[in-house]
Amino acid sequence: MTQGAGQEPVVRTATLRDFRVPPYAQTPVPPQTPGAAPHPPVLPHAPAPPAPVPHASTPLHAPAPPHLPHPGNANVGDEPPEGYTPTERDLPVINRGDTVQVQAVPEPRPVTVEGRGPLFVVGDVHGYLDELVAALAAQDLIDADGNWAAGNARLWFLGDFTDRGPDGIGVIDLVMRLSAEAAAAGGYCKALMGNHELLLIGAKRFSDTPVNSGAGTATFQAAWLLNGGQRSDMDRLQDVHLQWMSRLDAVVEEDGHLLMHSDTTAYLDYGSTIEDVNDTITAILTRNDADECWDLFRKLTKRFAFRDEGGAEAVRELLTTYGGQRVVHGHSPIPYLLGEVGTEDGENGSGPVVNGPHVYADGLAIAMDGGVTMAGKLLVVQLPLHD
């Protein structure tokens, strides 16, 4: 897949796109095999006007400039900054027999006793707009023209709209527009704050301002590039996008499901109630302090808190503090949680097989990142799961 418009194709990373690649993990770009077929897109991009302001009549997304392979050669120091996720070669992976992967089965959409429609969640999108459109249409949430078609249904995005893929701003524009259309139809479309939203905000606001990383000099700009930042997204980023991202909640509870982006207990550092967490994170972004924003990004980039020994207890701590019966999260790709580690572009002719969400941690956690950045699947499912 093509990435990084306006950048020289010097190197490509040897690890999955969802993980930071330090200089010592980079490998040269292999020569293109003549006649090799590129990874096919799911849907063709539709033309759209350049203005990203959401409106009920706005088409899906604006055309992006041509993309080149993302080099991944930005440098924030030879040692990984504190809080970064390790690369593929350093990651401990597991293949446990006590986890369950479920296939989400579409259910009828009765109105709940409170008068609310059915609840849907969307995993990490990372700029893959065509895959998102196809997944939403498959659940009858949008029609053939990309307009809201689900009446009073409730739709939550779990964060990470940009980076890695070709059209992160197009994804944000679509979500903003569907939010207005869903509200007019008696439902809603809402979104949570992911670590890549924090990264994009920081790259725009602070650029090359040094931050206290705990492992030498770091900047948001370098971290954004290392984590799949797209020049075309930055070129098209406008104040309306920044304002929208800055106001996103980090945690919500819906129908007994505690929704959050990252599989980490770091949310506990920001408050003992859902309201406290969301207010604290909004206040941090409002104060606009580079070091404070970096620390927030660093903490919400942590992962795998629910996966290994003690994982169920970590989930229970969150549920006891914030409420709900199950945590639903994105952030960590399901192939990693299952110990089925694939390659960046699905080499050897196939990517990881992801049929649906991953239920684990004694059934208390549901992972929703299907690994679309590694040729997996962009997940849109209805809750509750019937597993």
Short mmCIF file of C-alpha atoms in Angstrom, two decimals:
data_model
loop_
_atom_site.label_atom_id
_atom_site.label_comp_id
_atom_site.label_asym_id
_atom_site.label_seq_id
_atom_site.Cartn_x
_atom_site.Cartn_y
_atom_site.Cartn_z
CA MET A 1 0.00 0.00 0.00
CA THR A 2 1.23 3.47 -0.76
CA GLN A 3 2.00 5.94 1.96
CA GLY A 4 3.72 9.20 2.77
CA ALA A 5 3.10 11.60 -0.08
CA GLY A 6 5.99 13.94 -0.68
CA GLN A 7 8.61 11.79 1.06
CA GLU A 8 11.58 10.00 -0.48
CA PRO A 9 11.27 6.17 -0.55
CA VAL A 10 14.58 5.66 1.28
CA VAL A 11 13.72 2.79 3.61
CA ARG A 12 10.68 0.87 4.74
CA THR A 13 10.06 -0.62 8.13
CA ALA A 14 10.50 -4.31 8.83
CA THR A 15 7.81 -4.35 11.47
CA LEU A 16 4.05 -3.97 11.58
CA ARG A 17 2.74 -0.52 10.87
CA ASP A 18 1.13 -0.30 14.29
CA PHE A 19 4.45 -0.12 16.12
CA ARG A 20 7.18 2.48 16.33
CA VAL A 21 10.28 1.67 14.30
CA PRO A 22 13.56 3.03 15.73
CA PRO A 23 16.57 3.50 13.44
CA TYR A 24 18.16 0.21 14.40
CA ALA A 25 15.12 -1.75 13.15
CA GLN A 26 14.98 -0.24 9.67
CA THR A 27 15.78 -2.18 6.52
CA PRO A 28 16.42 -0.97 2.95
CA VAL A 29 13.57 -0.98 0.48
CA PRO A 30 13.84 -4.14 -1.66
CA PRO A 31 13.64 -3.63 -5.44
CA GLN A 32 10.16 -3.84 -6.91
CA THR A 33 9.58 -7.18 -8.60
CA PRO A 34 8.51 -6.60 -12.21
CA GLY A 35 4.87 -7.42 -12.67
CA ALA A 36 4.17 -7.69 -8.94
CA ALA A 37 0.59 -6.83 -8.16
CA PRO A 38 -0.02 -4.18 -5.49
CA HIS A 39 -2.40 -4.81 -2.64
CA PRO A 40 -5.84 -4.16 -4.17
CA PRO A 41 -8.07 -1.52 -2.58
CA VAL A 42 -11.46 -2.57 -1.35
CA LEU A 43 -13.33 0.30 -2.94
CA PRO A 44 -12.32 3.01 -5.40
CA HIS A 45 -11.95 6.51 -3.99
CA ALA A 46 -14.79 8.74 -4.94
CA PRO A 47 -14.11 12.37 -5.90
CA ALA A 48 -15.08 15.01 -3.40
CA PRO A 49 -14.70 18.76 -2.88
CA PRO A 50 -11.58 19.82 -0.96
CA ALA A 51 -13.36 21.49 1.97
CA PRO A 52 -13.42 19.08 4.94
CA VAL A 53 -16.14 20.83 6.90
CA PRO A 54 -18.76 18.16 7.69
CA HIS A 55 -22.20 18.60 6.25
CA ALA A 56 -25.02 16.25 5.43
CA SER A 57 -24.42 16.76 1.73
CA THR A 58 -20.61 16.50 1.83
CA PRO A 59 -19.23 13.56 -0.19
CA LEU A 60 -17.08 10.95 1.51
CA HIS A 61 -13.63 12.49 1.15
CA ALA A 62 -11.41 14.75 -0.85
CA PRO A 63 -8.93 13.25 -3.29
CA ALA A 64 -5.49 12.85 -1.79
CA PRO A 65 -2.27 13.58 -3.66
CA PRO A 66 -0.16 10.66 -4.88
CA HIS A 67 1.47 8.59 -2.14
CA LEU A 68 4.97 7.21 -1.85
CA PRO A 69 6.14 4.51 0.54
CA HIS A 70 6.58 5.81 4.06
CA PRO A 71 10.34 5.79 4.81
CA GLY A 72 10.13 5.45 8.59
CA ASN A 73 13.55 7.06 8.93
CA ALA A 74 12.83 9.91 11.32
CA ASN A 75 15.15 9.86 14.29
CA VAL A 76 14.32 10.63 17.90
CA GLY A 77 17.42 8.93 19.27
CA ASP A 78 18.94 5.48 18.99
CA GLU A 79 17.27 4.31 22.19
CA PRO A 80 13.47 3.86 22.23
CA PRO A 81 11.81 6.69 24.20
CA GLU A 82 10.09 5.64 27.38
CA GLY A 83 6.60 4.35 26.88
CA TYR A 84 6.94 3.33 23.24
CA THR A 85 5.78 -0.09 22.20
CA PRO A 86 8.66 -2.35 21.13
CA THR A 87 9.13 -3.52 17.57
CA GLU A 88 7.92 -6.82 16.21
CA ARG A 89 11.23 -8.59 16.79
CA ASP A 90 11.19 -7.62 20.48
CA LEU A 91 7.53 -8.39 21.17
CA PRO A 92 6.70 -11.37 23.36
CA VAL A 93 3.79 -13.15 21.70
CA ILE A 94 1.54 -15.84 23.07
CA ASN A 95 -0.65 -18.56 21.67
CA ARG A 96 -2.91 -19.32 24.57
CA GLY A 97 -5.67 -21.89 24.49
CA ASP A 98 -7.96 -20.05 26.88
CA THR A 99 -8.90 -17.22 24.53
CA VAL A 100 -11.84 -17.14 22.17
CA GLN A 101 -12.22 -15.43 18.82
CA VAL A 102 -15.83 -14.92 17.83
CA GLN A 103 -17.53 -14.26 14.54
CA ALA A 104 -19.92 -11.36 14.89
CA VAL A 105 -23.35 -12.36 13.59
CA PRO A 106 -25.65 -9.54 12.47
CA GLU A 107 -28.68 -9.33 14.73
CA PRO A 108 -32.11 -7.77 14.21
CA ARG A 109 -32.24 -4.15 15.31
CA PRO A 110 -35.03 -3.82 17.86
CA VAL A 111 -35.34 -0.56 19.72
CA THR A 112 -34.19 -0.96 23.32
CA VAL A 113 -36.52 -0.42 26.26
CA GLU A 114 -35.04 3.03 26.75
CA GLY A 115 -36.00 3.96 23.20
CA ARG A 116 -32.44 3.78 21.93
CA GLY A 117 -31.33 1.87 18.87
CA PRO A 118 -28.76 -0.92 18.62
CA LEU A 119 -25.12 -0.31 19.56
CA PHE A 120 -22.22 -0.72 17.13
CA VAL A 121 -18.48 -0.22 17.58
CA VAL A 122 -15.69 0.34 15.05
CA GLY A 123 -12.06 -0.66 15.53
CA ASP A 124 -8.94 1.22 14.41
CA VAL A 125 -9.29 2.70 10.91
CA HIS A 126 -5.84 4.27 10.36
CA GLY A 127 -6.69 6.08 7.15
CA TYR A 128 -8.26 3.14 5.30
CA LEU A 129 -11.35 5.00 4.15
CA ASP A 130 -12.43 2.54 1.46
CA GLU A 131 -12.32 -0.37 3.90
CA LEU A 132 -14.31 1.67 6.42
CA VAL A 133 -17.01 2.52 3.86
CA ALA A 134 -17.31 -1.14 2.91
CA ALA A 135 -17.53 -2.29 6.54
CA LEU A 136 -20.18 0.31 7.45
CA ALA A 137 -22.22 -0.57 4.37
CA ALA A 138 -22.02 -4.29 5.20
CA GLN A 139 -23.76 -3.51 8.51
CA ASP A 140 -26.35 -1.31 6.74
CA LEU A 141 -25.18 1.71 8.70
CA ILE A 142 -24.70 3.76 5.51
CA ASP A 143 -26.33 3.57 2.11
CA ALA A 144 -24.78 3.27 -1.34
CA ASP A 145 -24.08 7.02 -1.37
CA GLY A 146 -22.29 6.90 1.99
CA ASN A 147 -25.10 8.58 3.93
CA TRP A 148 -26.36 7.52 7.36
CA ALA A 149 -28.99 4.79 6.91
CA ALA A 150 -29.31 3.32 10.41
CA GLY A 151 -32.03 5.48 11.95
CA ASN A 152 -31.67 5.59 15.74
CA ALA A 153 -28.68 3.22 15.89
CA ARG A 154 -25.70 4.16 18.05
CA LEU A 155 -22.22 3.99 16.53
CA TRP A 156 -18.97 4.43 18.46
CA PHE A 157 -15.53 4.70 16.87
CA LEU A 158 -12.75 3.55 19.21
CA GLY A 159 -10.12 5.98 17.90
CA ASP A 160 -7.06 6.02 15.61
CA PHE A 161 -8.50 7.54 12.44
CA THR A 162 -5.24 8.60 10.82
CA ASP A 163 -1.67 7.45 10.05
CA ARG A 164 -0.52 4.28 8.23
CA GLY A 165 -3.22 4.40 5.56
CA PRO A 166 -3.79 6.76 2.63
CA ASP A 167 -6.68 9.02 3.72
CA GLY A 168 -6.92 9.80 7.42
CA ILE A 169 -8.48 13.21 6.86
CA GLY A 170 -11.10 11.60 4.64
CA VAL A 171 -11.93 9.24 7.51
CA ILE A 172 -12.32 12.15 9.95
CA ASP A 173 -14.51 14.04 7.47
CA LEU A 174 -16.75 11.00 7.07
CA VAL A 175 -17.13 10.47 10.83
CA MET A 176 -17.89 14.15 11.39
CA ARG A 177 -20.53 14.13 8.66
CA LEU A 178 -22.14 10.90 9.86
CA SER A 179 -22.33 12.40 13.35
CA ALA A 180 -24.57 15.18 12.05
CA GLU A 181 -26.68 12.84 9.90
CA ALA A 182 -27.16 10.29 12.68
CA ALA A 183 -28.25 12.97 15.14
CA ALA A 184 -30.83 14.22 12.63
CA ALA A 185 -32.18 10.66 12.30
CA GLY A 186 -32.53 10.13 16.06
CA GLY A 187 -29.35 8.09 16.54
CA TYR A 188 -25.76 9.05 17.03
CA CYS A 189 -22.26 8.52 15.71
CA LYS A 190 -19.51 9.35 18.21
CA ALA A 191 -15.80 8.79 18.59
CA LEU A 192 -13.16 8.23 21.26
CA MET A 193 -9.68 9.68 21.56
CA GLY A 194 -6.93 7.35 20.34
CA ASN A 195 -3.19 7.72 20.77
CA HIS A 196 -2.85 8.63 17.08
CA GLU A 197 -5.24 11.55 17.54
CA LEU A 198 -2.95 12.77 20.33
CA LEU A 199 0.04 12.24 18.06
CA LEU A 200 -1.42 14.19 15.15
CA ILE A 201 -2.53 17.03 17.43
CA GLY A 202 0.96 17.17 18.94
CA ALA A 203 2.70 17.09 15.56
CA LYS A 204 0.57 20.01 14.36
CA ARG A 205 0.82 22.10 17.53
CA PHE A 206 4.38 21.44 18.65
CA SER A 207 6.16 20.18 15.52
CA ASP A 208 9.91 19.94 16.33
CA THR A 209 9.70 21.34 19.87
CA PRO A 210 11.81 19.04 22.09
CA VAL A 211 9.88 17.17 24.76
CA ASN A 212 10.96 15.33 27.88
CA SER A 213 10.80 11.76 26.60
CA GLY A 214 12.79 10.05 29.36
CA ALA A 215 15.21 8.65 26.76
CA GLY A 216 16.87 11.60 25.14
CA THR A 217 15.50 14.25 22.83
CA ALA A 218 12.18 13.54 21.15
CA THR A 219 9.62 15.58 19.23
CA PHE A 220 6.02 15.01 18.25
CA GLN A 221 6.92 15.55 14.61
CA ALA A 222 9.52 12.77 14.62
CA ALA A 223 7.26 10.42 16.57
CA TRP A 224 4.40 11.10 14.15
CA LEU A 225 6.58 10.21 11.17
CA LEU A 226 7.90 7.08 12.87
CA ASN A 227 4.36 5.97 13.59
CA GLY A 228 3.08 6.26 10.02
CA GLY A 229 2.26 9.96 9.75
CA GLN A 230 1.11 10.92 6.25
CA ARG A 231 2.21 14.20 4.65
CA SER A 232 -1.08 14.38 2.77
CA ASP A 233 -3.02 14.26 6.05
CA MET A 234 -0.94 17.08 7.54
CA ASP A 235 -1.37 19.17 4.39
CA ARG A 236 -5.17 18.79 4.57
CA LEU A 237 -5.49 19.12 8.36
CA GLN A 238 -7.60 22.16 9.29
CA ASP A 239 -8.67 23.86 12.50
CA VAL A 240 -12.07 22.15 12.37
CA HIS A 241 -10.34 18.75 12.50
CA LEU A 242 -8.08 19.78 15.39
CA GLN A 243 -10.99 21.19 17.39
CA TRP A 244 -13.04 18.05 16.84
CA MET A 245 -10.21 15.71 17.87
CA SER A 246 -9.31 17.81 20.92
CA ARG A 247 -12.83 17.47 22.31
CA LEU A 248 -13.15 13.69 22.01
CA ASP A 249 -13.82 11.69 25.15
CA ALA A 250 -11.33 9.02 26.17
CA VAL A 251 -13.68 6.63 28.01
CA VAL A 252 -17.45 6.01 27.90
CA GLU A 253 -19.84 3.35 29.18
CA GLU A 254 -22.64 2.08 26.96
CA ASP A 255 -25.01 -0.76 27.84
CA GLY A 256 -22.53 -2.30 30.27
CA HIS A 257 -19.61 -1.95 27.85
CA LEU A 258 -16.68 0.20 28.97
CA LEU A 259 -15.37 1.63 25.71
CA MET A 260 -11.78 2.91 25.44
CA HIS A 261 -9.08 3.01 22.82
CA SER A 262 -6.03 1.49 24.50
CA ASP A 263 -5.69 -1.79 26.39
CA THR A 264 -3.95 -0.12 29.31
CA THR A 265 -4.75 0.80 32.90
CA ALA A 266 -3.12 4.22 32.40
CA TYR A 267 -6.59 5.79 32.27
CA LEU A 268 -6.63 5.37 36.05
CA ASP A 269 -3.93 8.05 36.27
CA TYR A 270 -6.43 10.64 35.05
CA GLY A 271 -9.39 10.19 37.36
CA SER A 272 -11.55 7.85 39.42
CA THR A 273 -14.68 8.43 37.34
CA ILE A 274 -15.33 8.50 33.60
CA GLU A 275 -16.21 12.18 33.82
CA ASP A 276 -12.96 12.96 35.66
CA VAL A 277 -10.85 11.14 33.06
CA ASN A 278 -12.47 12.92 30.14
CA ASP A 279 -12.35 16.33 31.83
CA THR A 280 -8.70 15.89 32.82
CA ILE A 281 -7.58 14.88 29.32
CA THR A 282 -9.53 17.75 27.75
CA ALA A 283 -7.90 20.16 30.21
CA ILE A 284 -4.43 18.85 29.31
CA LEU A 285 -5.03 19.47 25.62
CA THR A 286 -6.47 22.91 26.41
CA ARG A 287 -3.36 23.93 28.40
CA ASN A 288 -1.29 23.16 25.31
CA ASP A 289 1.89 22.21 27.18
CA ALA A 290 4.17 20.04 25.01
CA ASP A 291 5.64 17.95 27.84
CA GLU A 292 2.23 17.35 29.41
CA CYS A 293 0.72 16.32 26.07
CA TRP A 294 3.68 14.04 25.39
CA ASP A 295 3.21 12.29 28.73
CA LEU A 296 -0.47 11.75 27.90
CA PHE A 297 0.43 10.34 24.48
CA ARG A 298 3.09 8.11 26.00
CA LYS A 299 0.72 6.64 28.58
CA LEU A 300 -2.12 6.00 26.13
CA THR A 301 0.32 4.28 23.75
CA LYS A 302 0.93 1.50 26.28
CA ARG A 303 -0.71 -1.82 25.52
CA PHE A 304 -1.21 -5.51 26.44
CA ALA A 305 -2.28 -4.80 30.04
CA PHE A 306 -5.11 -7.36 29.73
CA ARG A 307 -3.30 -10.06 27.81
CA ASP A 308 -0.98 -12.05 30.04
CA GLU A 309 -1.00 -13.21 33.65
CA GLY A 310 -2.91 -10.72 35.74
CA GLY A 311 -4.74 -9.36 32.69
CA ALA A 312 -8.20 -10.25 33.98
CA GLU A 313 -7.44 -8.48 37.26
CA ALA A 314 -6.37 -5.37 35.35
CA VAL A 315 -9.69 -5.38 33.50
CA ARG A 316 -11.60 -5.87 36.75
CA GLU A 317 -9.82 -2.85 38.25
CA LEU A 318 -11.04 -0.68 35.39
CA LEU A 319 -14.58 -2.08 35.57
CA THR A 320 -14.72 -1.63 39.34
CA THR A 321 -13.56 1.97 39.01
CA TYR A 322 -15.57 3.11 36.00
CA GLY A 323 -18.45 0.63 35.75
CA GLY A 324 -19.56 -1.84 33.12
CA GLN A 325 -19.29 -5.60 32.67
CA ARG A 326 -16.80 -5.73 29.77
CA VAL A 327 -14.03 -3.55 28.38
CA VAL A 328 -14.11 -3.00 24.61
CA HIS A 329 -10.89 -1.58 23.14
CA GLY A 330 -8.85 -1.12 19.98
CA HIS A 331 -5.15 -0.22 19.73
CA SER A 332 -3.48 -3.68 19.90
CA PRO A 333 -4.00 -5.73 16.72
CA ILE A 334 -5.79 -9.03 17.29
CA PRO A 335 -3.06 -11.04 15.49
CA TYR A 336 -0.64 -9.94 18.20
CA LEU A 337 -3.04 -10.78 21.00
CA LEU A 338 -3.53 -14.24 19.49
CA GLY A 339 0.16 -14.82 18.90
CA GLU A 340 -0.45 -15.00 15.14
CA VAL A 341 2.13 -12.46 14.03
CA GLY A 342 2.03 -11.57 10.36
CA THR A 343 4.24 -9.31 8.28
CA GLU A 344 3.74 -5.69 7.36
CA ASP A 345 2.23 -6.25 3.94
CA GLY A 346 0.97 -9.81 4.28
CA GLU A 347 4.00 -11.29 2.54
CA ASN A 348 3.95 -14.87 1.28
CA GLY A 349 0.60 -14.11 -0.32
CA SER A 350 -1.59 -13.83 2.77
CA GLY A 351 -2.20 -11.61 5.77
CA PRO A 352 -3.40 -12.57 9.21
CA VAL A 353 -6.84 -14.16 9.33
CA VAL A 354 -9.23 -12.10 11.45
CA ASN A 355 -12.85 -13.22 11.45
CA GLY A 356 -14.16 -11.01 14.21
CA PRO A 357 -13.45 -9.48 17.62
CA HIS A 358 -11.23 -11.27 20.12
CA VAL A 359 -12.68 -12.06 23.56
CA TYR A 360 -10.11 -12.70 26.28
CA ALA A 361 -9.09 -11.95 29.90
CA ASP A 362 -11.65 -14.39 31.34
CA GLY A 363 -14.22 -13.06 28.89
CA LEU A 364 -13.97 -9.54 30.33
CA ALA A 365 -12.22 -7.84 27.39
CA ILE A 366 -13.10 -7.51 23.70
CA ALA A 367 -10.35 -6.47 21.26
CA MET A 368 -11.55 -4.64 18.14
CA ASP A 369 -8.38 -3.80 16.20
CA GLY A 370 -8.55 -6.28 13.35
CA GLY A 371 -5.17 -5.26 11.97
CA VAL A 372 -6.28 -3.41 8.83
CA THR A 373 -2.78 -1.88 8.62
CA MET A 374 -1.28 -5.38 8.25
CA ALA A 375 -3.79 -6.66 5.68
CA GLY A 376 -6.14 -7.87 8.40
CA LYS A 377 -9.72 -6.65 8.75
CA LEU A 378 -11.46 -3.42 9.72
CA LEU A 379 -14.07 -4.48 12.26
CA VAL A 380 -17.55 -3.01 12.67
CA VAL A 381 -19.70 -5.11 15.00
CA GLN A 382 -22.89 -4.92 16.99
CA LEU A 383 -22.84 -5.24 20.77
CA PRO A 384 -23.47 -7.27 22.78
CA LEU A 385 -21.54 -10.13 21.21
CA HIS A 386 -23.10 -13.58 21.34
CA ASP A 387 -20.00 -15.68 22.11
#
